[in-house]
Amino acid sequence: MYCRRTEGIVATDMAGSPVHLTKPVLLLAELYRRLDPVFCRVMWSSLDFGNFSGTADASGGFFRGSSTTSAKKALQNRGVMPCTCAEIISATQDGDKFVSSTGVQFSQVTLVGLIRSVNESATRIDYEIDDYTGPSVLVKQFVDDDDSPADSGSGRKLREFTYVRVYGHVRSFQGDINVVAFKVFPVTDFNEITCHIMETIYARMLHAKAASSQTKGDVTTKDSAVNMVTNIRGLTALQSQVLSCVRAALDDNGVTVSQICEKLRGVPEKQIRDDLDFLSAEGHVYSTVDDNHFRVTER
């Protein structure tokens, strides 16, 4: 297993001041590496953990449903998967998807790590991201002419030894796996590092049980299980409703703010726009033809 000494690691904050990683962060990273492979079937729910066919309920049990046609088929994800560099590097390509060593399919990921190096060209910025779980991952962020420093998702070159959160698509070129980012944000609260590691560990353990249930022919269909995971991800009830409205859009340009207001009668337009900004910053949705049209990132 890939491992290295992590004591004495120093990062920098946005002002360039050195920040020593706390022992809990390093211990969590070590715990992540030591997790038994049995607990490595990670996917997000149909809202935030992908479209996984088995999900634990709040009591630790499972809802009975129809049996699957193949228990050995890789678990498919249609959302954003929380993961580490080690998972990305060790994944194998299967068409336009990637499969982890435990059989989980994914294409869009989010990770948190330290920028080890930065290479800038006219069209893109390349970041070498390291989260101390395995080899570094190359993150490619393409820069548009219209991007400005005020654009929090793109167009800003970040410095080395800055912690960032990345949302992007996993790609492979000449056998090398990398991530093409659609959003790269600096981490301003270092609790986010701990939160991301805990979130990944929890998702592994939660969906290990769900995978076991799938093998036995158990499939989740109840909304309460979906709502449980949604709450874990920190979405409010209204944010979940807004996300559902965006997901239901059939038009290639997505759903408009006015259409969401029509569905969620009584909710102020400003509140809906604020929730859309939050969902966009978290990587759940993105604007299309203008600031009034939105689609989910999983499509």
C-alpha atoms as a PDB file:
ATOM      1  CA  MET A   1       0.000   0.000   0.000  1.00  0.00           C
ATOM      2  CA  TYR A   2       1.261   3.436  -0.899  1.00  0.00           C
ATOM      3  CA  CYS A   3       2.281   5.300   2.226  1.00  0.00           C
ATOM      4  CA  ARG A   4       4.663   8.025   3.275  1.00  0.00           C
ATOM      5  CA  ARG A   5       5.575  10.069   6.283  1.00  0.00           C
ATOM      6  CA  THR A   6       3.211  13.025   6.785  1.00  0.00           C
ATOM      7  CA  GLU A   7       4.470  14.665   9.980  1.00  0.00           C
ATOM      8  CA  GLY A   8       5.532  18.282   9.868  1.00  0.00           C
ATOM      9  CA  ILE A   9       3.564  19.100   6.727  1.00  0.00           C
ATOM     10  CA  VAL A  10       3.169  22.817   6.158  1.00  0.00           C
ATOM     11  CA  ALA A  11       0.621  24.508   3.915  1.00  0.00           C
ATOM     12  CA  THR A  12      -0.119  28.185   3.371  1.00  0.00           C
ATOM     13  CA  ASP A  13      -3.298  30.178   3.673  1.00  0.00           C
ATOM     14  CA  MET A  14      -4.570  32.696   1.105  1.00  0.00           C
ATOM     15  CA  ALA A  15      -2.268  35.374   2.556  1.00  0.00           C
ATOM     16  CA  GLY A  16       0.756  33.121   2.107  1.00  0.00           C
ATOM     17  CA  SER A  17       1.269  32.538   5.826  1.00  0.00           C
ATOM     18  CA  PRO A  18       2.415  29.022   6.834  1.00  0.00           C
ATOM     19  CA  VAL A  19      -0.226  26.753   8.338  1.00  0.00           C
ATOM     20  CA  HIS A  20       0.754  23.507  10.059  1.00  0.00           C
ATOM     21  CA  LEU A  21      -1.699  20.682   9.516  1.00  0.00           C
ATOM     22  CA  THR A  22      -3.248  19.464  12.732  1.00  0.00           C
ATOM     23  CA  LYS A  23      -2.725  15.944  13.993  1.00  0.00           C
ATOM     24  CA  PRO A  24      -6.435  15.052  13.539  1.00  0.00           C
ATOM     25  CA  VAL A  25      -6.155  15.782   9.823  1.00  0.00           C
ATOM     26  CA  LEU A  26      -3.077  13.578   9.484  1.00  0.00           C
ATOM     27  CA  LEU A  27      -4.657  10.829  11.581  1.00  0.00           C
ATOM     28  CA  LEU A  28      -7.787  10.901   9.419  1.00  0.00           C
ATOM     29  CA  ALA A  29      -5.676  10.609   6.285  1.00  0.00           C
ATOM     30  CA  GLU A  30      -3.887   7.628   7.820  1.00  0.00           C
ATOM     31  CA  LEU A  31      -7.238   6.082   8.812  1.00  0.00           C
ATOM     32  CA  TYR A  32      -8.449   6.512   5.241  1.00  0.00           C
ATOM     33  CA  ARG A  33      -5.411   4.628   3.906  1.00  0.00           C
ATOM     34  CA  ARG A  34      -5.884   1.816   6.396  1.00  0.00           C
ATOM     35  CA  LEU A  35      -9.562   1.180   5.636  1.00  0.00           C
ATOM     36  CA  ASP A  36     -10.195  -2.408   4.626  1.00  0.00           C
ATOM     37  CA  PRO A  37     -10.995  -2.748   0.890  1.00  0.00           C
ATOM     38  CA  VAL A  38     -14.325  -4.300   1.916  1.00  0.00           C
ATOM     39  CA  PHE A  39     -15.420  -0.785   2.907  1.00  0.00           C
ATOM     40  CA  CYS A  40     -14.458   0.774  -0.408  1.00  0.00           C
ATOM     41  CA  ARG A  41     -17.722   0.778  -2.357  1.00  0.00           C
ATOM     42  CA  VAL A  42     -18.343   4.512  -2.472  1.00  0.00           C
ATOM     43  CA  MET A  43     -21.111   6.306  -4.334  1.00  0.00           C
ATOM     44  CA  TRP A  44     -23.336   9.269  -3.745  1.00  0.00           C
ATOM     45  CA  SER A  45     -27.089   8.992  -3.349  1.00  0.00           C
ATOM     46  CA  SER A  46     -29.511   9.839  -6.126  1.00  0.00           C
ATOM     47  CA  LEU A  47     -29.224  13.477  -5.029  1.00  0.00           C
ATOM     48  CA  ASP A  48     -25.616  13.768  -3.928  1.00  0.00           C
ATOM     49  CA  PHE A  49     -24.188  10.254  -3.920  1.00  0.00           C
ATOM     50  CA  GLY A  50     -25.081   9.387  -7.548  1.00  0.00           C
ATOM     51  CA  ASN A  51     -27.819   6.931  -8.513  1.00  0.00           C
ATOM     52  CA  PHE A  52     -26.861   4.097  -6.214  1.00  0.00           C
ATOM     53  CA  SER A  53     -29.255   1.189  -6.046  1.00  0.00           C
ATOM     54  CA  GLY A  54     -28.885   0.466  -2.347  1.00  0.00           C
ATOM     55  CA  THR A  55     -28.866   2.945   0.536  1.00  0.00           C
ATOM     56  CA  ALA A  56     -28.937   2.431   4.264  1.00  0.00           C
ATOM     57  CA  ASP A  57     -31.803   3.921   6.233  1.00  0.00           C
ATOM     58  CA  ALA A  58     -31.367   5.942   9.403  1.00  0.00           C
ATOM     59  CA  SER A  59     -31.632   2.867  11.615  1.00  0.00           C
ATOM     60  CA  GLY A  60     -28.895   1.011   9.777  1.00  0.00           C
ATOM     61  CA  GLY A  61     -31.292  -1.288   7.918  1.00  0.00           C
ATOM     62  CA  PHE A  62     -32.342  -1.471   4.288  1.00  0.00           C
ATOM     63  CA  PHE A  63     -35.577  -1.204   2.379  1.00  0.00           C
ATOM     64  CA  ARG A  64     -36.633  -4.212   0.394  1.00  0.00           C
ATOM     65  CA  GLY A  65     -37.119  -3.816  -3.363  1.00  0.00           C
ATOM     66  CA  SER A  66     -36.733  -5.616  -6.671  1.00  0.00           C
ATOM     67  CA  SER A  67     -33.628  -7.716  -7.265  1.00  0.00           C
ATOM     68  CA  THR A  68     -30.869  -6.614  -9.614  1.00  0.00           C
ATOM     69  CA  THR A  69     -30.008  -8.490 -12.794  1.00  0.00           C
ATOM     70  CA  SER A  70     -26.332  -8.713 -11.984  1.00  0.00           C
ATOM     71  CA  ALA A  71     -24.784  -8.380  -8.538  1.00  0.00           C
ATOM     72  CA  LYS A  72     -21.333  -8.255 -10.053  1.00  0.00           C
ATOM     73  CA  LYS A  73     -22.072  -5.315 -12.335  1.00  0.00           C
ATOM     74  CA  ALA A  74     -20.130  -2.225 -11.367  1.00  0.00           C
ATOM     75  CA  LEU A  75     -22.091   0.217  -9.232  1.00  0.00           C
ATOM     76  CA  GLN A  76     -22.903   3.209 -11.402  1.00  0.00           C
ATOM     77  CA  ASN A  77     -22.689   6.844 -10.406  1.00  0.00           C
ATOM     78  CA  ARG A  78     -24.493   9.722 -12.112  1.00  0.00           C
ATOM     79  CA  GLY A  79     -23.428  12.378  -9.609  1.00  0.00           C
ATOM     80  CA  VAL A  80     -20.300  13.814  -8.049  1.00  0.00           C
ATOM     81  CA  MET A  81     -18.198  11.343  -6.089  1.00  0.00           C
ATOM     82  CA  PRO A  82     -16.135  12.448  -3.074  1.00  0.00           C
ATOM     83  CA  CYS A  83     -12.767  10.777  -3.451  1.00  0.00           C
ATOM     84  CA  THR A  84      -9.026  10.958  -2.955  1.00  0.00           C
ATOM     85  CA  CYS A  85      -6.025  11.044  -5.254  1.00  0.00           C
ATOM     86  CA  ALA A  86      -5.362   7.362  -4.538  1.00  0.00           C
ATOM     87  CA  GLU A  87      -8.793   6.353  -5.855  1.00  0.00           C
ATOM     88  CA  ILE A  88      -8.406   8.364  -9.035  1.00  0.00           C
ATOM     89  CA  ILE A  89      -4.902   7.128  -9.824  1.00  0.00           C
ATOM     90  CA  SER A  90      -5.809   3.470  -9.218  1.00  0.00           C
ATOM     91  CA  ALA A  91      -9.024   3.562 -11.286  1.00  0.00           C
ATOM     92  CA  THR A  92      -9.334   1.731 -14.602  1.00  0.00           C
ATOM     93  CA  GLN A  93     -11.161   3.105 -17.630  1.00  0.00           C
ATOM     94  CA  ASP A  94     -14.386   1.511 -18.882  1.00  0.00           C
ATOM     95  CA  GLY A  95     -15.652   3.479 -21.876  1.00  0.00           C
ATOM     96  CA  ASP A  96     -16.419   7.012 -20.740  1.00  0.00           C
ATOM     97  CA  LYS A  97     -16.476   5.897 -17.093  1.00  0.00           C
ATOM     98  CA  PHE A  98     -13.790   4.914 -14.616  1.00  0.00           C
ATOM     99  CA  VAL A  99     -13.983   1.984 -12.236  1.00  0.00           C
ATOM    100  CA  SER A 100     -12.350   1.930  -8.824  1.00  0.00           C
ATOM    101  CA  SER A 101     -10.539  -1.110  -7.482  1.00  0.00           C
ATOM    102  CA  THR A 102     -13.766  -2.075  -5.695  1.00  0.00           C
ATOM    103  CA  GLY A 103     -15.984  -1.957  -8.795  1.00  0.00           C
ATOM    104  CA  VAL A 104     -17.556   1.476  -8.394  1.00  0.00           C
ATOM    105  CA  GLN A 105     -18.067   3.541 -11.554  1.00  0.00           C
ATOM    106  CA  PHE A 106     -17.596   7.300 -11.584  1.00  0.00           C
ATOM    107  CA  SER A 107     -16.896  10.116 -14.007  1.00  0.00           C
ATOM    108  CA  GLN A 108     -17.257  13.298 -11.943  1.00  0.00           C
ATOM    109  CA  VAL A 109     -15.381  13.767  -8.690  1.00  0.00           C
ATOM    110  CA  THR A 110     -14.612  16.233  -5.945  1.00  0.00           C
ATOM    111  CA  LEU A 111     -11.352  16.171  -4.012  1.00  0.00           C
ATOM    112  CA  VAL A 112      -9.468  18.369  -1.562  1.00  0.00           C
ATOM    113  CA  GLY A 113      -5.703  18.634  -1.666  1.00  0.00           C
ATOM    114  CA  LEU A 114      -2.557  20.733  -1.600  1.00  0.00           C
ATOM    115  CA  ILE A 115      -1.167  22.350  -4.747  1.00  0.00           C
ATOM    116  CA  ARG A 116       2.358  21.001  -5.210  1.00  0.00           C
ATOM    117  CA  SER A 117       3.126  22.722  -8.508  1.00  0.00           C
ATOM    118  CA  VAL A 118       1.489  25.104 -10.979  1.00  0.00           C
ATOM    119  CA  ASN A 119       2.089  25.324 -14.738  1.00  0.00           C
ATOM    120  CA  GLU A 120       0.289  28.026 -16.699  1.00  0.00           C
ATOM    121  CA  SER A 121      -0.181  28.292 -20.465  1.00  0.00           C
ATOM    122  CA  ALA A 122      -2.304  30.481 -22.711  1.00  0.00           C
ATOM    123  CA  THR A 123      -5.283  28.130 -22.593  1.00  0.00           C
ATOM    124  CA  ARG A 124      -5.100  26.304 -19.276  1.00  0.00           C
ATOM    125  CA  ILE A 125      -3.595  26.024 -15.819  1.00  0.00           C
ATOM    126  CA  ASP A 126      -2.193  22.671 -14.638  1.00  0.00           C
ATOM    127  CA  TYR A 127      -2.169  21.917 -10.916  1.00  0.00           C
ATOM    128  CA  GLU A 128      -0.450  18.982  -9.239  1.00  0.00           C
ATOM    129  CA  ILE A 129      -2.791  18.131  -6.346  1.00  0.00           C
ATOM    130  CA  ASP A 130      -1.633  16.062  -3.374  1.00  0.00           C
ATOM    131  CA  ASP A 131      -3.866  14.854  -0.511  1.00  0.00           C
ATOM    132  CA  TYR A 132      -1.351  12.441   1.103  1.00  0.00           C
ATOM    133  CA  THR A 133      -3.328   9.295   0.260  1.00  0.00           C
ATOM    134  CA  GLY A 134      -1.287   8.334  -2.801  1.00  0.00           C
ATOM    135  CA  PRO A 135       0.475   9.788  -5.838  1.00  0.00           C
ATOM    136  CA  SER A 136      -0.434  13.324  -6.858  1.00  0.00           C
ATOM    137  CA  VAL A 137      -3.182  13.940  -9.428  1.00  0.00           C
ATOM    138  CA  LEU A 138      -2.827  16.322 -12.371  1.00  0.00           C
ATOM    139  CA  VAL A 139      -5.757  18.755 -12.506  1.00  0.00           C
ATOM    140  CA  LYS A 140      -6.255  20.677 -15.755  1.00  0.00           C
ATOM    141  CA  GLN A 141      -8.273  23.881 -15.622  1.00  0.00           C
ATOM    142  CA  PHE A 142      -9.009  25.419 -19.012  1.00  0.00           C
ATOM    143  CA  VAL A 143      -9.196  29.209 -19.083  1.00  0.00           C
ATOM    144  CA  ASP A 144     -11.709  31.130 -21.199  1.00  0.00           C
ATOM    145  CA  ASP A 145     -11.083  34.619 -22.501  1.00  0.00           C
ATOM    146  CA  ASP A 146     -14.165  35.808 -20.641  1.00  0.00           C
ATOM    147  CA  ASP A 147     -12.892  34.569 -17.278  1.00  0.00           C
ATOM    148  CA  SER A 148     -12.026  37.230 -14.731  1.00  0.00           C
ATOM    149  CA  PRO A 149     -10.558  37.165 -11.204  1.00  0.00           C
ATOM    150  CA  ALA A 150     -14.071  37.728  -9.897  1.00  0.00           C
ATOM    151  CA  ASP A 151     -15.119  34.393 -11.346  1.00  0.00           C
ATOM    152  CA  SER A 152     -14.708  32.073  -8.370  1.00  0.00           C
ATOM    153  CA  GLY A 153     -14.830  28.917 -10.451  1.00  0.00           C
ATOM    154  CA  SER A 154     -12.237  29.511 -13.118  1.00  0.00           C
ATOM    155  CA  GLY A 155      -9.644  31.815 -14.555  1.00  0.00           C
ATOM    156  CA  ARG A 156      -7.714  32.371 -11.328  1.00  0.00           C
ATOM    157  CA  LYS A 157      -4.225  31.024 -10.956  1.00  0.00           C
ATOM    158  CA  LEU A 158      -3.732  29.736  -7.419  1.00  0.00           C
ATOM    159  CA  ARG A 159      -0.359  29.579  -5.723  1.00  0.00           C
ATOM    160  CA  GLU A 160       1.663  26.534  -4.736  1.00  0.00           C
ATOM    161  CA  PHE A 161       1.112  25.132  -1.235  1.00  0.00           C
ATOM    162  CA  THR A 162      -2.484  26.350  -1.209  1.00  0.00           C
ATOM    163  CA  TYR A 163      -5.249  23.945  -0.251  1.00  0.00           C
ATOM    164  CA  VAL A 164      -8.052  23.753  -2.811  1.00  0.00           C
ATOM    165  CA  ARG A 165     -11.301  21.911  -3.491  1.00  0.00           C
ATOM    166  CA  VAL A 166     -11.669  20.600  -7.032  1.00  0.00           C
ATOM    167  CA  TYR A 167     -14.782  19.597  -8.974  1.00  0.00           C
ATOM    168  CA  GLY A 168     -14.148  17.969 -12.328  1.00  0.00           C
ATOM    169  CA  HIS A 169     -14.368  15.129 -14.805  1.00  0.00           C
ATOM    170  CA  VAL A 170     -11.897  12.243 -14.706  1.00  0.00           C
ATOM    171  CA  ARG A 171     -10.094  11.758 -18.016  1.00  0.00           C
ATOM    172  CA  SER A 172      -7.347   9.510 -19.375  1.00  0.00           C
ATOM    173  CA  PHE A 173      -4.723  10.527 -21.934  1.00  0.00           C
ATOM    174  CA  GLN A 174      -2.086   8.064 -23.138  1.00  0.00           C
ATOM    175  CA  GLY A 175      -2.627   5.936 -20.059  1.00  0.00           C
ATOM    176  CA  ASP A 176      -2.299   8.802 -17.568  1.00  0.00           C
ATOM    177  CA  ILE A 177      -5.385   9.631 -15.515  1.00  0.00           C
ATOM    178  CA  ASN A 178      -6.095  13.280 -14.754  1.00  0.00           C
ATOM    179  CA  VAL A 179      -8.982  15.539 -13.797  1.00  0.00           C
ATOM    180  CA  VAL A 180     -10.378  18.253 -16.074  1.00  0.00           C
ATOM    181  CA  ALA A 181     -11.740  20.765 -13.575  1.00  0.00           C
ATOM    182  CA  PHE A 182     -14.829  22.879 -14.040  1.00  0.00           C
ATOM    183  CA  LYS A 183     -14.366  24.504 -10.620  1.00  0.00           C
ATOM    184  CA  VAL A 184     -11.292  25.024  -8.409  1.00  0.00           C
ATOM    185  CA  PHE A 185     -11.719  26.896  -5.130  1.00  0.00           C
ATOM    186  CA  PRO A 186      -9.176  27.789  -2.426  1.00  0.00           C
ATOM    187  CA  VAL A 187      -9.927  26.270   0.977  1.00  0.00           C
ATOM    188  CA  THR A 188     -10.448  29.140   3.404  1.00  0.00           C
ATOM    189  CA  ASP A 189     -11.518  27.013   6.380  1.00  0.00           C
ATOM    190  CA  PHE A 190      -9.182  24.110   7.117  1.00  0.00           C
ATOM    191  CA  ASN A 191     -12.043  22.239   8.763  1.00  0.00           C
ATOM    192  CA  GLU A 192     -13.103  21.488   5.184  1.00  0.00           C
ATOM    193  CA  ILE A 193     -10.088  19.169   4.845  1.00  0.00           C
ATOM    194  CA  THR A 194     -11.188  17.132   7.845  1.00  0.00           C
ATOM    195  CA  CYS A 195     -14.804  17.233   6.688  1.00  0.00           C
ATOM    196  CA  HIS A 196     -13.905  15.924   3.219  1.00  0.00           C
ATOM    197  CA  ILE A 197     -11.915  12.996   4.615  1.00  0.00           C
ATOM    198  CA  MET A 198     -14.696  12.100   7.056  1.00  0.00           C
ATOM    199  CA  GLU A 199     -17.256  12.424   4.273  1.00  0.00           C
ATOM    200  CA  THR A 200     -15.292  10.045   2.063  1.00  0.00           C
ATOM    201  CA  ILE A 201     -14.827   7.519   4.867  1.00  0.00           C
ATOM    202  CA  TYR A 202     -18.515   7.668   5.745  1.00  0.00           C
ATOM    203  CA  ALA A 203     -19.550   7.203   2.133  1.00  0.00           C
ATOM    204  CA  ARG A 204     -17.295   4.145   1.846  1.00  0.00           C
ATOM    205  CA  MET A 205     -18.774   2.477   4.912  1.00  0.00           C
ATOM    206  CA  LEU A 206     -22.371   3.444   4.111  1.00  0.00           C
ATOM    207  CA  HIS A 207     -22.284   2.095   0.596  1.00  0.00           C
ATOM    208  CA  ALA A 208     -20.355  -1.021   1.532  1.00  0.00           C
ATOM    209  CA  LYS A 209     -23.536  -2.066   3.324  1.00  0.00           C
ATOM    210  CA  ALA A 210     -25.620  -0.949   0.374  1.00  0.00           C
ATOM    211  CA  ALA A 211     -23.444  -2.970  -1.993  1.00  0.00           C
ATOM    212  CA  SER A 212     -23.892  -6.021   0.215  1.00  0.00           C
ATOM    213  CA  SER A 213     -27.638  -5.469   0.124  1.00  0.00           C
ATOM    214  CA  GLN A 214     -27.533  -5.192  -3.671  1.00  0.00           C
ATOM    215  CA  THR A 215     -25.733  -8.527  -3.906  1.00  0.00           C
ATOM    216  CA  LYS A 216     -28.624 -10.110  -2.022  1.00  0.00           C
ATOM    217  CA  GLY A 217     -31.163  -8.446  -4.315  1.00  0.00           C
ATOM    218  CA  ASP A 218     -32.148  -5.561  -2.036  1.00  0.00           C
ATOM    219  CA  VAL A 219     -32.825  -2.228  -3.730  1.00  0.00           C
ATOM    220  CA  THR A 220     -33.714   1.064  -2.076  1.00  0.00           C
ATOM    221  CA  THR A 221     -36.765   2.953  -3.298  1.00  0.00           C
ATOM    222  CA  LYS A 222     -37.911   4.963  -0.282  1.00  0.00           C
ATOM    223  CA  ASP A 223     -37.538   8.752  -0.262  1.00  0.00           C
ATOM    224  CA  SER A 224     -36.578   8.814   3.422  1.00  0.00           C
ATOM    225  CA  ALA A 225     -33.245   7.166   2.674  1.00  0.00           C
ATOM    226  CA  VAL A 226     -32.525   9.745  -0.003  1.00  0.00           C
ATOM    227  CA  ASN A 227     -33.480  12.559   2.354  1.00  0.00           C
ATOM    228  CA  MET A 228     -31.165  11.172   5.034  1.00  0.00           C
ATOM    229  CA  VAL A 229     -28.114  11.406   2.778  1.00  0.00           C
ATOM    230  CA  THR A 230     -29.223  14.815   1.531  1.00  0.00           C
ATOM    231  CA  ASN A 231     -29.183  16.114   5.097  1.00  0.00           C
ATOM    232  CA  ILE A 232     -25.724  14.670   5.575  1.00  0.00           C
ATOM    233  CA  ARG A 233     -24.524  16.733   2.630  1.00  0.00           C
ATOM    234  CA  GLY A 234     -25.820  19.881   4.311  1.00  0.00           C
ATOM    235  CA  LEU A 235     -28.574  20.869   1.875  1.00  0.00           C
ATOM    236  CA  THR A 236     -31.652  22.543   3.282  1.00  0.00           C
ATOM    237  CA  ALA A 237     -35.117  21.374   2.289  1.00  0.00           C
ATOM    238  CA  LEU A 238     -35.489  24.311  -0.099  1.00  0.00           C
ATOM    239  CA  GLN A 239     -32.059  23.719  -1.664  1.00  0.00           C
ATOM    240  CA  SER A 240     -33.053  20.105  -2.269  1.00  0.00           C
ATOM    241  CA  GLN A 241     -36.281  21.235  -3.948  1.00  0.00           C
ATOM    242  CA  VAL A 242     -34.398  23.685  -6.164  1.00  0.00           C
ATOM    243  CA  LEU A 243     -31.931  20.947  -7.102  1.00  0.00           C
ATOM    244  CA  SER A 244     -34.821  18.623  -7.972  1.00  0.00           C
ATOM    245  CA  CYS A 245     -36.324  21.300 -10.232  1.00  0.00           C
ATOM    246  CA  VAL A 246     -33.030  21.718 -12.073  1.00  0.00           C
ATOM    247  CA  ARG A 247     -32.625  17.957 -12.398  1.00  0.00           C
ATOM    248  CA  ALA A 248     -36.094  17.619 -13.934  1.00  0.00           C
ATOM    249  CA  ALA A 249     -35.273  20.015 -16.786  1.00  0.00           C
ATOM    250  CA  LEU A 250     -35.668  18.478 -20.254  1.00  0.00           C
ATOM    251  CA  ASP A 251     -34.403  21.404 -22.319  1.00  0.00           C
ATOM    252  CA  ASP A 252     -30.753  21.276 -23.398  1.00  0.00           C
ATOM    253  CA  ASN A 253     -30.305  24.786 -22.014  1.00  0.00           C
ATOM    254  CA  GLY A 254     -31.610  23.700 -18.638  1.00  0.00           C
ATOM    255  CA  VAL A 255     -34.317  25.220 -16.461  1.00  0.00           C
ATOM    256  CA  THR A 256     -34.862  28.947 -16.011  1.00  0.00           C
ATOM    257  CA  VAL A 257     -35.133  30.771 -12.711  1.00  0.00           C
ATOM    258  CA  SER A 258     -38.690  31.820 -13.588  1.00  0.00           C
ATOM    259  CA  GLN A 259     -39.656  28.169 -14.170  1.00  0.00           C
ATOM    260  CA  ILE A 260     -38.298  27.246 -10.742  1.00  0.00           C
ATOM    261  CA  CYS A 261     -40.244  30.142  -9.203  1.00  0.00           C
ATOM    262  CA  GLU A 262     -43.380  28.842 -10.934  1.00  0.00           C
ATOM    263  CA  LYS A 263     -42.902  25.387  -9.423  1.00  0.00           C
ATOM    264  CA  LEU A 264     -41.981  26.687  -5.970  1.00  0.00           C
ATOM    265  CA  ARG A 265     -44.819  29.173  -5.559  1.00  0.00           C
ATOM    266  CA  GLY A 266     -44.463  31.472  -2.587  1.00  0.00           C
ATOM    267  CA  VAL A 267     -40.668  31.285  -2.459  1.00  0.00           C
ATOM    268  CA  PRO A 268     -39.006  34.657  -3.167  1.00  0.00           C
ATOM    269  CA  GLU A 269     -36.955  34.772  -6.360  1.00  0.00           C
ATOM    270  CA  LYS A 270     -33.970  36.146  -4.426  1.00  0.00           C
ATOM    271  CA  GLN A 271     -34.000  33.092  -2.145  1.00  0.00           C
ATOM    272  CA  ILE A 272     -34.075  30.780  -5.159  1.00  0.00           C
ATOM    273  CA  ARG A 273     -31.178  32.643  -6.765  1.00  0.00           C
ATOM    274  CA  ASP A 274     -29.200  32.460  -3.512  1.00  0.00           C
ATOM    275  CA  ASP A 275     -29.779  28.704  -3.369  1.00  0.00           C
ATOM    276  CA  LEU A 276     -28.747  28.346  -7.023  1.00  0.00           C
ATOM    277  CA  ASP A 277     -25.531  30.245  -6.257  1.00  0.00           C
ATOM    278  CA  PHE A 278     -24.872  27.870  -3.354  1.00  0.00           C
ATOM    279  CA  LEU A 279     -25.569  24.770  -5.449  1.00  0.00           C
ATOM    280  CA  SER A 280     -23.329  26.127  -8.196  1.00  0.00           C
ATOM    281  CA  ALA A 281     -20.489  26.786  -5.758  1.00  0.00           C
ATOM    282  CA  GLU A 282     -20.853  23.241  -4.408  1.00  0.00           C
ATOM    283  CA  GLY A 283     -20.657  21.768  -7.916  1.00  0.00           C
ATOM    284  CA  HIS A 284     -24.235  20.477  -8.133  1.00  0.00           C
ATOM    285  CA  VAL A 285     -25.438  22.798 -10.918  1.00  0.00           C
ATOM    286  CA  TYR A 286     -23.974  25.182 -13.480  1.00  0.00           C
ATOM    287  CA  SER A 287     -25.286  28.034 -15.639  1.00  0.00           C
ATOM    288  CA  THR A 288     -25.612  27.429 -19.393  1.00  0.00           C
ATOM    289  CA  VAL A 289     -26.534  30.091 -21.966  1.00  0.00           C
ATOM    290  CA  ASP A 290     -26.856  32.851 -19.350  1.00  0.00           C
ATOM    291  CA  ASP A 291     -27.217  33.447 -15.614  1.00  0.00           C
ATOM    292  CA  ASN A 292     -30.915  32.482 -15.748  1.00  0.00           C
ATOM    293  CA  HIS A 293     -30.496  28.942 -17.146  1.00  0.00           C
ATOM    294  CA  PHE A 294     -29.163  26.058 -15.053  1.00  0.00           C
ATOM    295  CA  ARG A 295     -28.433  22.358 -15.473  1.00  0.00           C
ATOM    296  CA  VAL A 296     -27.174  19.709 -13.097  1.00  0.00           C
ATOM    297  CA  THR A 297     -23.505  18.775 -13.453  1.00  0.00           C
ATOM    298  CA  GLU A 298     -24.255  15.042 -13.493  1.00  0.00           C
ATOM    299  CA  ARG A 299     -25.717  15.053 -17.020  1.00  0.00           C
END
